[in-house]
XYZ file of C-alpha atoms in Angstrom:
127
model
C 86.036 39.221 44.754
C 86.626 42.949 44.407
C 85.378 45.508 46.883
C 84.947 49.130 45.881
C 84.527 51.908 48.435
C 83.646 55.416 47.312
C 84.284 58.560 49.328
C 84.325 62.317 48.919
C 80.675 63.096 48.330
C 78.789 65.817 50.142
C 76.544 68.851 50.014
C 78.062 71.791 48.140
C 77.007 74.971 46.408
C 76.929 75.363 42.665
C 80.246 76.334 41.137
C 82.538 74.615 43.592
C 84.645 71.487 43.146
C 84.641 68.036 44.691
C 86.898 65.052 44.245
C 85.490 61.570 44.583
C 87.720 58.618 45.334
C 87.122 54.916 44.914
C 89.432 52.489 46.667
C 89.543 48.960 45.277
C 90.626 45.746 46.901
C 92.634 43.160 45.030
C 96.191 42.808 43.844
C 95.515 43.332 40.155
C 93.880 46.767 40.124
C 95.996 47.782 37.144
C 94.143 45.105 35.131
C 90.704 46.588 35.906
C 88.936 49.015 33.622
C 87.225 51.580 35.834
C 84.332 53.987 35.491
C 81.963 56.283 37.313
C 78.205 56.229 36.891
C 75.531 58.293 38.613
C 71.867 58.068 39.435
C 69.820 61.198 39.989
C 66.515 61.092 41.879
C 63.802 59.562 39.733
C 66.200 58.692 36.912
C 68.060 55.638 35.737
C 71.728 55.226 36.436
C 73.886 56.629 33.660
C 77.477 56.776 32.478
C 79.718 59.615 33.674
C 83.328 58.740 32.857
C 85.605 55.800 32.095
C 89.345 55.234 32.182
C 91.516 52.583 30.583
C 93.856 50.217 32.411
C 96.838 52.520 32.075
C 94.910 55.723 32.612
C 96.007 57.133 29.276
C 92.561 56.865 27.671
C 89.399 58.413 29.059
C 85.828 59.041 27.967
C 83.117 61.313 29.321
C 79.399 61.869 29.079
C 78.629 65.036 27.133
C 77.007 66.580 30.214
C 80.276 66.541 32.184
C 82.872 66.956 29.440
C 85.236 69.808 30.242
C 84.200 69.901 33.919
C 84.972 66.404 35.226
C 88.245 64.489 35.051
C 88.681 60.789 35.732
C 92.087 59.485 36.726
C 93.596 56.504 38.458
C 96.490 55.766 40.738
C 97.379 52.147 40.153
C 99.925 52.152 42.954
C 97.141 53.172 45.354
C 94.404 50.984 43.866
C 92.281 54.098 43.537
C 90.267 55.839 40.849
C 89.295 59.484 41.151
C 86.663 61.786 39.751
C 87.553 65.462 39.928
C 84.360 67.473 39.539
C 84.665 71.185 38.842
C 82.042 73.870 38.256
C 79.369 71.707 39.814
C 75.757 72.327 38.827
C 72.509 71.407 40.596
C 71.865 68.879 37.816
C 74.983 67.009 38.936
C 73.103 66.005 42.097
C 73.097 62.214 42.211
C 74.466 59.128 43.864
C 77.819 58.434 42.243
C 78.933 54.838 41.776
C 82.345 53.459 41.044
C 82.512 50.371 38.818
C 85.223 47.874 37.891
C 85.567 45.506 34.964
C 88.050 42.835 35.918
C 88.497 41.337 32.456
C 89.526 44.205 30.260
C 91.757 44.861 27.284
C 94.540 47.395 27.432
C 93.533 50.693 25.879
C 89.859 49.751 25.671
C 87.170 51.937 27.189
C 83.901 50.485 28.453
C 80.891 52.774 28.640
C 77.939 50.524 29.422
C 76.702 49.396 32.819
C 76.601 45.772 31.674
C 80.345 45.890 30.981
C 81.108 46.135 34.684
C 81.010 43.267 37.120
C 81.765 45.035 40.406
C 80.107 48.093 41.900
C 80.564 50.260 44.958
C 77.799 51.300 47.321
C 77.711 54.844 46.026
C 78.357 58.277 47.468
C 75.826 61.096 47.499
C 76.657 64.389 45.825
C 74.166 67.202 46.330
C 74.664 70.553 44.619
C 72.542 73.446 45.780
C 71.814 76.494 43.656
């Protein structure tokens, strides 16, 4: 069983930065592919960013490319999402996800790839 706990959300003004963190339980975090998804009010949950086991490979949704950066600290069992130049359309609940059976170097972009999810953290960006 893997537990994921997100933190770092909040209410901010457009243009500022936030960093989300997701702490994972388990002794084999370095074997988990990780990702962030988000769900805006009235919309389905969608892909934001993914990172490979080593952290060397990443992928981003077009809407956040160039503004958001996903990274991981395997020694701390934590994945991060650095969000810069936030926009009101980034307002959503952000979820951390883990795929515990993953291949090195592979990136997983679909919700159905992931078998563990956090509770989510709210990010609200005002204009």
